[in-house]
Every structure is written in C-alpha cells, then in structure tokens.
Amino acid sequence: MASEREVRAGLQRAGQEHLLRFWAELAPGPRAALLAELAPLEPEALREHCRRAAAACALPPGPPPDLAARLQPLPPERLGSVSRSDPETRRRWEEEGFRQIALNKVAVLLLAGGQGTRLGVAYPKGMYRVGLPSGKTLYQLQAERIRRVEQLAGERRGTRCTVPWYIMTSEFTLGPTAEFFKEHDFFHLDPANVVMFEQRMLPAVTFDGKAILERKDKVAMAPDGNGGLYCALADHHILEDMERRGVEFVHVYCVDNILVRLADPAFIGFCVLRGADCGAKVVEKAYPEEPVGVVCQVDGVPQVVEYSEISPETARLRASDGGLLYGAGNICNHFFTRGFLQMVTRECEPLLKPHVAVKKVPHVDEEGNLVKPLKPNGIKMEKFVFDVFQFAKNFVAFEVLREEEFSPLKNADPADRDSPCTTRRALLAQHYRWALQAGARFRDAHGAWLPELPSLPLHGDPPAVCEISPLVSYAGEGLEVYLQGQEFQSPLILDEDQARVLQPPES
Ligand code: UTP
C-alpha cells in the first residue's frame, strides 16, 4: 500500500494535489480508503487525462465542418441483410453459426459496466424486471438464451457445447451482479463458464482540468465507457482465457436490449463466411432524425458516426431504392475475432479517442459542504466500444429487423421510448407473432377471436399476452409442436412446464 507521501508526490506531479485538501480532517478509515483510490492513478496518465478532458471540452460543439464531404454509406459488398436475402442464404449463415457454436468456438461478451443513470435504479440494469408475466430480469432472459442456443447447436451437431459468457462490470455493478448470479444459481449455467471482470474507472474533471472530489474522502469516479473493454480485456487476461477454451469468435452486446440474440448463429455465420474480423449488427433507422449512431465510412474507413455529428440535410438523403442513405443504425451488437481483439488490445487501444460527456457531478466545495449542481459542472471521458471498427481489415455490417432484435431499455417510465413499458411491449408483441406463426389462435376474455398476423399492429400492446420462455424457443423456432391448431385465451405463458403439458404424447 502506497504511503500518503508517495501519493501526494504523485498528485503533485499530476497537478492534482487538491484531492488531499481535507486529509488533516479525515479519520484513519477514510484516509486509507482515499489512499487506496488514489494510489492506482498513475501520475502522468492522470495529468494527461485531466488535460485532455479540459481541452476536449473547450472545442466548439457540433459536427466537424468538413464531415459531410468525407462521409459515404457502407459499400453493398460489406453489407448482409436478413430481410433482403433468400431463405437458402439465411440457412447457410445459420448453419455455419451453429457449426462454430457446436465446435465451442463462440463466446458472448456482455457490456454491463454502465451506471444506467437515465433508468435511475440503484442496482445494475441487468437485474431490472420490465414487468413480464414471468417476472424475468434482463440477466435471466440472456442466460436462458445462451442455454437454448447451446442446446440447438448441440442437437444439430450431435454434441454438447458451451458458449462462455464474459461479463464486463464496473465498480458499480460487479458486487451486486456477482451476488445476483449466486442467488439465482447462475440461472443453471455452469459458473465456470460465466466470467466476470471489471473495467477501469476514471476521475470526473472540472472544466479547468481538476479532478473532482465527491466527498472529502472520495474522488468522483466513473467507468471509462464501454470502450474500456479493451483495457479491461488486457487487465484481466480475458483473451488468454478465451484462447484456453478455444474461443475464436466473440459476440459483444449491451445489457439493455431485451430482444438481443446472444451468439446469434445467423450473424456469427454471416461474419465467419465473409472472413470478417469485425462486424456490426444494424437496423434501419426509423426516421432521419432518430438518435442512433450510423454505421458508415469516413474517408473510406468504417465508423459509427453519432447522430449529432450528421447534419439534418445529410440525415435525410435517400438512396436509389428509396431508403435512407445513412440508414444503418448501430445497435451495439458486435462480432470480433479473438485475433482482432488481440491486435486492438496490444496495438490500437491508445489510439482510441475518448468522447466527452458534460454532466452534473455532485462534489464538495472548498469548505467541504456537499453540493448537488443544478447545471453541468464536470466532464466524464469515455471510450466507445465501436471506435475500433477503423482498425478492421475486413469489416461487415449485418442488417436485422428491429421488431425482432432491438428494443433497448434506457429510460424510466413514462418516457415514450426505450422504457420498461416499450421493451416489455416489444418482447410480448414478438412472442404473440411467433405464436400466431406457429399456428396458435387467441380469443379475448369474451370468447371473440383476436387479430391474426396480417392485421397485427407493429406498435402498441399485442392483442393477447403471450410470453415464451427462451428455454422453449430462441428465435421463434420449434413452436408448432406446442401451438399448431391450438386455441388460447390470454395470457399464455409458455415456459418449460407448460411446454411439457402441450407437447403431444409420443406415439
Ligand atoms: P449506455 O451508454 O446506454 O449507458 O450504455 P448506461 O450506463 O447503460 O446508461 P446511462 O447513459 O447512464 O443512462 C450502453 C451499454 O454500455 C455499457 C452499459 O452497461 C450498456 O450495456 N457500458 C456503458 C459499460 O459497460 N461501461 C461503461 O462505462 C458505460
């Protein structure tokens, strides 16, 4: 453990000695905690971090002036699309994905270090229940999809296989997530195949480049963004762990998309067959101003350009087929080969430019009084997971249907988008569609038939409540055996027990 003198000397070198200004008032416990927090901050890196934050914040806001001229959509040869490909092609992608999963070459990696400030709950977002009839949390849905995809791949290839689950957490989410998994018996996954690791934290900084004290004995720290993944992979030797297990392909995703298809065989298969080292799933933007990043090229290099950096005129441009020219919305679902991750962590990580977020950061004033600022007073610096696309040798994008694969939980109810209500609705509407496609029919409480597929609205609550456990169906497959020609009254909860009841007896 570093001494006060050593830490003070380091802070002096970094121009941040003010972080110890309440030292004399602190009791031994808080003193030790503060030293433990400060000791790992390497002086040169801390100085540079604070300098960069203040400098980045001083830049004028808005898009770089010449961006529009440098922008191009992804060329068609880099794009695959679920809706624009024929069934045979889709089958080949899926088959290849299942093959790789069955060979134990595929892992999933969850980015779960965020603070979820917009949702505003005091626990990790993955532990959130959006109000499904089953009461399942996001973590449970994901765990069950892993189990199901392992089962499907295993059955196809006549083998048993494992999709290891790597979970990047942060100081905020590691403890409660680990506890939650233990409490729930790892949702029946083998704990040896669930690997949690922690990303780094960085101090929040004032506009004039001073790290902020949240309390007299605590620096205001925030996780270093989901692009902190690359440092965290190196810090915790995660790629070595993947190598030991024979993992070659990694599906990286965000915690908050309730429809996420973990280790999606079609996506994996498409990327593998294209020989890609890096890939991104995209959905068509719903409207030109939709606030999602766009996967495109800048000076011929693949990138995600943030919606705020694209002018309204550029955002409205149309391609010859009538779709938006810059319509490939990023949904934080990425494919990486282990080799690519190795190269990025070893060589490219320092080249990733941090992004600046200006936030209200609670802090103590000169007298040590707690201040909750009413306007933004601090800078948080974050790296983004997708900023590595520029280093890919063979980047591809894979377009999927939004209503099947993307509904993120960002805001608290009653927000009109990306809320518990909209995500719950998206999942239940999807399951209702799956049930109808499998040949089920539903009646309302008075016995009247409910709408069938052609008249089913894409938005709003589905006519009947239908929830299908991921353990029964991963993406709508295999439901006919339980549902074909059957009538149900809402709600239908198709979990493993119900599936057993509905399964016709073997002749
Ligand atoms: P968001 O940018 O939506 O952030 O994260 P958030 O923390 O979930 O929510 P807000 O902005 O505070 O309301 C997108 C994904 O990246 C992860 C999140 O956990 C989420 O899966 N993330 C974000 C990290 O893993 N680490 C970070 O430092 C930031």
XYZ file of C-alpha atoms and ligand atoms in Angstrom:
536
model
C 0.000 0.000 0.000
C 1.411 3.399 -1.035
C 2.044 5.949 1.744
C 0.466 9.373 1.961
C 3.829 10.902 0.997
C 4.128 8.842 -2.161
C 0.542 9.531 -3.199
C 0.925 13.243 -2.501
C 4.103 13.400 -4.583
C 2.339 11.660 -7.482
C -0.625 14.030 -7.251
C 1.756 16.993 -7.263
C 3.299 15.724 -10.488
C -0.175 15.376 -11.973
C -1.225 18.869 -10.830
C -3.985 17.340 -8.670
C -2.806 17.820 -5.104
C -6.127 19.409 -4.167
C -7.533 15.880 -3.890
C -5.859 15.635 -0.478
C -7.028 19.021 0.798
C -9.211 17.509 3.549
C -6.553 14.988 4.615
C -5.967 16.590 8.001
C -9.667 16.215 8.922
C -10.010 12.572 7.946
C -10.139 9.632 10.379
C -7.845 6.637 9.696
C -10.547 4.597 7.872
C -11.479 7.271 5.288
C -7.785 8.139 4.916
C -6.995 4.564 3.968
C -9.936 4.433 1.559
C -8.834 7.638 -0.152
C -5.253 6.402 -0.485
C -6.492 3.119 -1.927
C -8.474 5.042 -4.517
C -5.646 7.404 -5.435
C -2.677 5.060 -5.395
C -3.504 3.243 -8.673
C -3.791 6.545 -10.581
C -0.504 6.802 -12.399
C 0.642 10.494 -12.213
C 1.460 11.020 -15.897
C -1.735 9.312 -17.038
C -3.773 11.346 -14.537
C -2.188 14.612 -15.685
C -2.869 13.706 -19.315
C -6.448 12.612 -18.588
C -7.271 15.928 -16.866
C -5.553 17.958 -19.564
C -7.332 16.139 -22.382
C -10.727 16.454 -20.690
C -10.403 20.231 -20.310
C -9.008 20.621 -23.845
C -11.729 18.469 -25.451
C -14.408 20.391 -23.619
C -13.035 23.687 -24.903
C -13.572 22.582 -28.531
C -16.658 24.035 -30.242
C -19.649 21.633 -30.116
C -21.255 20.142 -33.222
C -20.113 18.194 -36.236
C -16.633 18.674 -37.690
C -17.194 21.210 -40.505
C -15.965 19.029 -43.376
C -17.569 15.736 -42.294
C -20.409 15.681 -44.850
C -17.925 15.640 -47.740
C -15.956 12.741 -46.213
C -18.985 10.581 -45.451
C -20.069 7.582 -47.520
C -22.524 4.763 -46.873
C -21.040 1.298 -46.461
C -20.486 -0.299 -49.880
C -23.008 -3.059 -50.633
C -20.331 -5.769 -50.587
C -19.808 -5.074 -46.869
C -23.497 -5.494 -46.093
C -25.643 -8.509 -45.383
C -29.348 -8.283 -44.726
C -31.773 -10.724 -43.191
C -34.775 -9.261 -44.969
C -33.076 -8.882 -48.360
C -31.588 -12.361 -48.615
C -33.197 -15.575 -49.757
C -34.086 -18.399 -47.349
C -31.274 -20.624 -48.646
C -28.628 -17.961 -47.953
C -30.047 -17.368 -44.470
C -29.999 -21.104 -43.841
C -26.317 -21.287 -44.817
C -25.388 -18.435 -42.456
C -27.298 -20.064 -39.625
C -25.838 -23.481 -40.278
C -22.301 -22.063 -40.192
C -23.042 -20.182 -36.961
C -24.398 -23.328 -35.294
C -21.361 -25.253 -36.539
C -18.969 -22.780 -34.890
C -21.026 -22.797 -31.668
C -21.027 -26.598 -31.614
C -17.238 -26.527 -32.013
C -17.067 -24.372 -28.839
C -15.553 -21.524 -30.829
C -18.105 -18.854 -29.931
C -18.359 -16.744 -26.759
C -20.662 -13.897 -25.783
C -19.443 -10.800 -24.001
C -21.825 -8.535 -22.132
C -21.042 -4.865 -21.554
C -22.590 -4.275 -18.143
C -20.441 -1.620 -16.525
C -22.745 1.344 -17.184
C -24.347 3.323 -14.404
C -27.799 3.381 -16.007
C -28.367 6.933 -14.820
C -31.343 7.527 -17.109
C -33.198 4.460 -15.837
C -32.373 5.665 -12.360
C -32.375 2.475 -10.291
C -29.796 1.817 -7.602
C -28.769 -1.603 -8.943
C -27.322 -2.901 -12.229
C -29.654 -2.670 -15.231
C -29.383 -6.391 -15.925
C -31.222 -7.028 -12.633
C -34.190 -4.976 -13.830
C -37.610 -6.556 -14.338
C -39.543 -4.810 -17.084
C -42.817 -6.316 -15.860
C -43.111 -9.518 -17.887
C -45.693 -12.032 -16.640
C -42.799 -14.376 -15.728
C -41.068 -11.615 -13.735
C -37.782 -12.401 -15.504
C -34.889 -9.948 -15.375
C -32.722 -8.979 -18.343
C -29.910 -11.175 -16.973
C -32.235 -14.179 -16.758
C -33.525 -13.750 -20.316
C -29.943 -13.599 -21.543
C -28.831 -16.643 -19.550
C -31.757 -18.660 -20.906
C -30.981 -17.655 -24.494
C -27.434 -18.898 -24.006
C -28.723 -22.226 -22.708
C -31.121 -22.562 -25.624
C -28.607 -21.690 -28.331
C -26.160 -24.202 -26.815
C -28.905 -26.805 -26.914
C -29.884 -26.027 -30.524
C -26.276 -26.119 -31.731
C -25.609 -29.315 -29.789
C -28.700 -31.064 -31.174
C -27.832 -30.167 -34.762
C -24.308 -31.456 -34.486
C -24.977 -34.312 -32.079
C -22.668 -32.923 -29.402
C -22.650 -30.944 -26.163
C -21.222 -27.475 -26.363
C -20.620 -24.350 -24.319
C -20.950 -20.669 -25.079
C -18.896 -18.989 -22.342
C -20.399 -15.766 -21.002
C -17.949 -12.951 -20.293
C -19.453 -10.070 -18.344
C -17.682 -6.738 -18.106
C -18.754 -4.930 -14.971
C -17.552 -1.831 -13.159
C -17.067 -0.776 -9.560
C -20.815 -0.034 -9.523
C -22.053 -3.282 -10.990
C -19.585 -6.059 -10.117
C -20.622 -6.722 -6.488
C -24.399 -6.748 -6.993
C -24.151 -8.662 -10.285
C -21.948 -11.366 -8.781
C -24.280 -11.618 -5.773
C -27.371 -11.797 -8.019
C -25.918 -14.595 -10.112
C -25.040 -16.563 -6.980
C -28.510 -16.050 -5.514
C -30.033 -17.374 -8.747
C -27.677 -20.316 -9.055
C -26.200 -18.774 -12.222
C -29.552 -19.438 -13.904
C -28.432 -23.062 -14.244
C -25.323 -22.215 -16.227
C -22.041 -23.688 -15.071
C -20.368 -20.904 -13.000
C -17.050 -21.926 -14.566
C -18.401 -20.629 -17.875
C -19.503 -17.245 -16.523
C -16.507 -14.933 -16.254
C -16.992 -11.521 -14.663
C -14.320 -8.875 -14.864
C -14.118 -5.206 -14.002
C -13.399 -2.207 -16.177
C -11.334 0.756 -15.056
C -12.652 3.942 -13.530
C -11.578 7.481 -14.347
C -11.977 10.684 -12.348
C -14.560 13.257 -13.439
C -12.840 16.564 -14.142
C -13.849 20.258 -13.887
C -13.830 22.456 -16.974
C -10.427 23.770 -15.918
C -8.870 20.343 -15.661
C -9.122 19.478 -11.942
C -10.285 16.045 -10.781
C -13.445 16.376 -8.673
C -13.851 15.312 -5.032
C -17.253 13.751 -4.481
C -16.726 13.652 -0.712
C -13.829 14.732 1.449
C -12.536 11.170 1.237
C -13.642 10.133 -2.245
C -12.853 11.147 -5.798
C -15.798 11.356 -8.242
C -15.006 8.368 -10.449
C -16.911 6.990 -13.431
C -16.372 3.891 -15.574
C -14.232 4.616 -18.636
C -17.003 3.890 -21.165
C -17.925 0.652 -22.903
C -14.722 1.080 -24.940
C -12.980 0.487 -21.611
C -13.485 -3.112 -22.734
C -10.112 -3.233 -24.459
C -8.081 -2.210 -21.403
C -10.200 -4.465 -19.208
C -9.587 -7.464 -21.509
C -5.859 -6.918 -21.079
C -6.014 -6.124 -17.335
C -7.793 -9.391 -16.575
C -6.168 -11.665 -19.200
C -9.548 -12.423 -20.724
C -8.201 -13.154 -24.192
C -5.881 -15.753 -22.703
C -8.896 -17.338 -21.035
C -10.673 -17.388 -24.410
C -7.643 -18.955 -26.046
C -7.516 -21.687 -23.398
C -11.141 -22.509 -24.153
C -10.599 -22.459 -27.924
C -12.860 -19.434 -28.467
C -12.272 -17.778 -31.850
C -15.355 -15.573 -32.279
C -16.911 -13.171 -29.791
C -20.366 -11.626 -29.854
C -20.274 -8.391 -27.827
C -23.564 -6.776 -26.790
C -25.190 -4.275 -24.422
C -27.124 -5.232 -21.343
C -30.238 -3.245 -22.156
C -31.587 -4.714 -25.410
C -34.408 -7.003 -24.299
C -34.539 -8.721 -27.719
C -30.808 -9.423 -28.008
C -29.979 -12.744 -29.692
C -26.918 -13.966 -27.878
C -24.417 -15.742 -30.122
C -26.902 -15.287 -32.973
C -25.985 -18.139 -35.353
C -27.050 -16.148 -38.465
C -24.861 -13.174 -37.510
C -21.908 -15.341 -36.495
C -22.257 -17.486 -39.620
C -22.513 -14.453 -41.914
C -19.381 -12.864 -40.414
C -17.399 -16.119 -40.474
C -18.342 -16.957 -44.066
C -17.352 -13.450 -45.125
C -13.982 -13.866 -43.392
C -14.691 -10.739 -41.309
C -12.528 -9.772 -38.346
C -15.066 -7.255 -37.094
C -18.795 -6.838 -37.686
C -21.797 -4.882 -36.504
C -25.484 -5.609 -36.494
C -27.566 -2.699 -37.683
C -31.242 -1.862 -38.007
C -32.775 0.521 -40.497
C -33.220 3.922 -38.875
C -36.881 4.547 -38.173
C -36.725 8.190 -39.326
C -33.888 10.533 -40.392
C -33.511 12.290 -37.042
C -33.626 9.135 -34.935
C -30.932 9.491 -32.263
C -28.831 6.411 -33.055
C -25.273 6.247 -34.367
C -24.914 5.418 -38.061
C -22.567 2.737 -39.386
C -20.917 4.222 -42.476
C -17.498 5.205 -43.818
C -15.452 8.345 -43.225
C -12.651 8.778 -45.776
C -13.305 5.187 -46.777
C -12.846 3.832 -43.242
C -15.763 2.108 -41.437
C -17.008 4.005 -38.409
C -20.023 4.793 -36.302
C -20.872 8.448 -36.716
C -23.035 9.838 -33.958
C -26.389 11.289 -34.932
C -25.369 14.648 -33.510
C -22.483 14.792 -35.970
C -24.652 14.346 -39.050
C -26.430 17.433 -40.370
C -30.225 17.174 -40.870
C -29.762 17.550 -44.642
C -27.318 14.638 -44.798
C -29.519 12.532 -42.493
C -32.449 12.978 -44.902
C -30.562 11.888 -48.055
C -32.120 8.899 -49.821
C -30.516 6.027 -51.731
C -31.777 4.901 -55.142
C -34.018 2.257 -53.516
C -35.796 4.965 -51.505
C -34.229 4.016 -48.146
C -32.147 6.447 -46.098
C -28.619 6.727 -47.489
C -27.282 6.834 -43.914
C -29.851 4.478 -42.502
C -27.698 1.759 -40.888
C -28.457 2.314 -37.196
C -25.892 0.899 -34.774
C -27.433 -1.355 -32.098
C -24.296 -2.268 -30.166
C -24.121 -5.885 -31.306
C -20.653 -6.643 -32.490
C -18.700 -9.564 -33.847
C -14.959 -9.754 -33.228
C -12.459 -12.460 -33.899
C -10.175 -13.165 -30.958
C -7.248 -12.252 -33.209
C -8.759 -8.836 -33.872
C -9.321 -8.229 -30.147
C -5.735 -9.261 -29.503
C -4.437 -6.784 -32.056
C -6.634 -3.989 -30.705
C -5.690 -4.518 -27.065
C -1.976 -4.770 -27.878
C -1.589 -2.071 -30.503
C -4.589 0.162 -31.073
C -6.194 0.893 -27.710
C -4.113 4.031 -27.013
C -5.246 5.417 -30.385
C -8.914 5.391 -29.382
C -10.058 8.950 -28.767
C -12.103 9.464 -25.626
C -15.511 11.105 -26.024
C -16.532 13.927 -23.739
C -19.741 13.875 -21.723
C -20.580 17.011 -19.758
C -22.517 16.023 -16.641
C -23.770 17.261 -13.299
C -21.253 15.824 -10.846
C -22.055 16.078 -7.110
C -18.994 17.368 -5.239
C -17.720 19.087 -2.086
C -16.958 22.808 -2.086
C -13.880 24.472 -0.541
C -15.415 24.196 2.944
C -16.277 20.557 2.462
C -20.037 21.073 2.035
C -21.820 18.693 -0.284
C -23.058 20.395 -3.482
C -25.613 18.944 -5.900
C -25.095 21.079 -9.001
C -28.111 22.321 -10.936
C -26.180 22.655 -14.174
C -23.364 20.594 -15.647
C -20.072 21.212 -13.892
C -17.887 18.272 -14.836
C -16.506 16.228 -17.672
C -16.558 12.467 -17.912
C -14.345 10.902 -20.538
C -15.480 7.671 -22.137
C -14.184 5.426 -24.865
C -16.708 3.689 -27.110
C -16.646 0.004 -27.980
C -17.320 0.657 -31.683
C -14.410 3.033 -32.191
C -12.245 0.040 -33.139
C -14.058 -0.526 -36.461
C -11.432 1.693 -38.108
C -8.759 -0.952 -37.385
C -10.614 -3.815 -39.075
C -9.135 -5.398 -42.167
C -12.480 -6.826 -43.219
C -15.434 -5.048 -41.650
C -19.008 -6.143 -42.381
C -22.447 -4.998 -41.272
C -25.486 -7.218 -40.907
C -28.931 -5.694 -41.104
C -31.644 -7.260 -38.987
C -35.290 -6.482 -38.301
C -35.793 -4.033 -35.497
C -39.015 -5.606 -34.238
C -37.232 -8.955 -33.935
C -33.910 -7.839 -32.450
C -33.769 -4.372 -30.965
C -35.622 -2.736 -28.117
C -33.298 -1.117 -25.565
C -34.107 -0.124 -22.006
C -32.656 3.328 -21.399
C -35.281 5.483 -19.678
C -37.663 5.173 -16.753
C -41.432 5.092 -17.348
C -43.333 7.078 -18.506
C -40.813 8.010 -21.226
C -42.299 7.389 -24.659
C -39.289 5.438 -25.947
C -36.787 2.877 -24.686
C -38.608 2.426 -21.378
C -39.727 -0.585 -19.326
C -43.130 -0.260 -20.987
C -41.813 -0.151 -24.583
C -39.348 -3.013 -24.061
C -41.963 -5.229 -22.390
C -44.347 -4.494 -25.236
C -41.686 -5.284 -27.862
C -40.987 -8.689 -26.324
C -44.638 -9.623 -25.812
C -45.572 -8.481 -29.335
C -42.759 -10.594 -30.736
C -43.926 -13.661 -28.813
C -47.515 -13.137 -29.923
C -46.306 -13.023 -33.553
C -44.274 -16.193 -33.022
C -47.289 -17.966 -31.536
C -49.511 -16.972 -34.466
C -46.836 -18.017 -36.961
C -46.720 -21.403 -35.234
C -50.439 -21.821 -35.785
C -51.939 -20.708 -32.457
C -55.144 -18.665 -32.300
C -56.228 -16.469 -29.428
C -59.609 -15.460 -28.077
C -60.341 -12.492 -25.833
C -61.999 -12.762 -22.424
C -65.443 -12.840 -24.121
C -64.503 -15.643 -26.453
C -64.095 -13.479 -29.590
C -61.184 -14.232 -31.947
C -58.222 -11.854 -31.677
C -56.439 -10.421 -34.762
C -54.257 -12.679 -36.818
C -50.975 -11.814 -38.470
C -51.922 -9.521 -41.352
C -53.918 -7.199 -39.127
C -51.499 -7.244 -36.202
C -50.221 -3.742 -35.420
C -46.423 -3.416 -35.208
C -46.631 -0.885 -32.410
C -48.696 -0.826 -29.270
C -49.738 -3.673 -26.993
C -50.351 -7.033 -28.662
C -53.983 -8.151 -28.553
C -53.177 -11.040 -26.201
C -50.469 -11.526 -23.593
C -48.108 -14.288 -24.697
C -44.686 -14.899 -23.185
C -42.492 -17.718 -24.423
C -39.508 -18.805 -22.366
C -36.190 -18.594 -24.223
C -35.666 -22.148 -22.974
C -38.544 -23.190 -25.243
C -37.717 -21.032 -28.253
C -34.698 -18.861 -29.066
C -35.994 -17.062 -32.156
C -39.476 -18.429 -32.772
C -38.318 -21.903 -33.829
C -39.874 -25.185 -32.784
C -43.190 -23.813 -31.507
C -45.531 -25.665 -33.874
C -45.330 -28.819 -31.807
C -46.940 -26.992 -28.864
C -49.126 -24.443 -30.596
C -50.223 -25.638 -34.064
C -54.001 -25.547 -34.344
C -54.455 -24.744 -30.646
C -56.714 -22.082 -29.181
C -55.689 -19.996 -26.208
C -57.162 -17.337 -24.043
C -54.804 -14.586 -22.932
C -52.450 -14.875 -21.085
C -50.372 -17.736 -22.455
C -47.135 -18.316 -20.556
C -45.178 -20.917 -22.458
C -42.431 -21.969 -20.082
C -40.793 -25.386 -19.873
C -43.583 -26.843 -17.710
C -46.355 -25.576 -19.944
C -44.449 -26.827 -22.998
C -44.433 -30.329 -21.463
C -48.210 -30.136 -20.952
C -48.801 -29.010 -24.535
C -46.460 -31.499 -26.148
C -48.405 -34.321 -27.844
C -47.695 -37.703 -26.266
C -45.175 -39.790 -28.180
C -46.898 -42.461 -30.218
P -25.199 3.483 -22.206
O -24.352 4.417 -22.948
O -26.622 3.387 -22.603
O -25.076 3.833 -20.677
O -24.522 2.071 -22.237
P -25.829 3.286 -19.413
O -24.871 3.282 -18.307
O -26.496 1.955 -19.646
O -26.976 4.337 -19.169
P -26.896 5.911 -18.854
O -26.316 6.553 -20.082
O -26.061 6.106 -17.622
O -28.339 6.233 -18.640
C -24.594 1.188 -23.307
C -24.005 -0.126 -22.828
O -22.629 0.047 -22.480
C -22.412 -0.396 -21.156
C -23.758 -0.308 -20.473
O -23.805 -1.155 -19.339
C -24.684 -0.712 -21.596
O -24.707 -2.115 -21.747
N -21.384 0.447 -20.531
C -21.506 1.797 -20.540
C -20.301 -0.154 -19.942
O -20.186 -1.397 -19.921
N -19.345 0.631 -19.372
C -19.427 1.984 -19.358
O -18.509 2.644 -18.825
C -20.526 2.577 -19.968
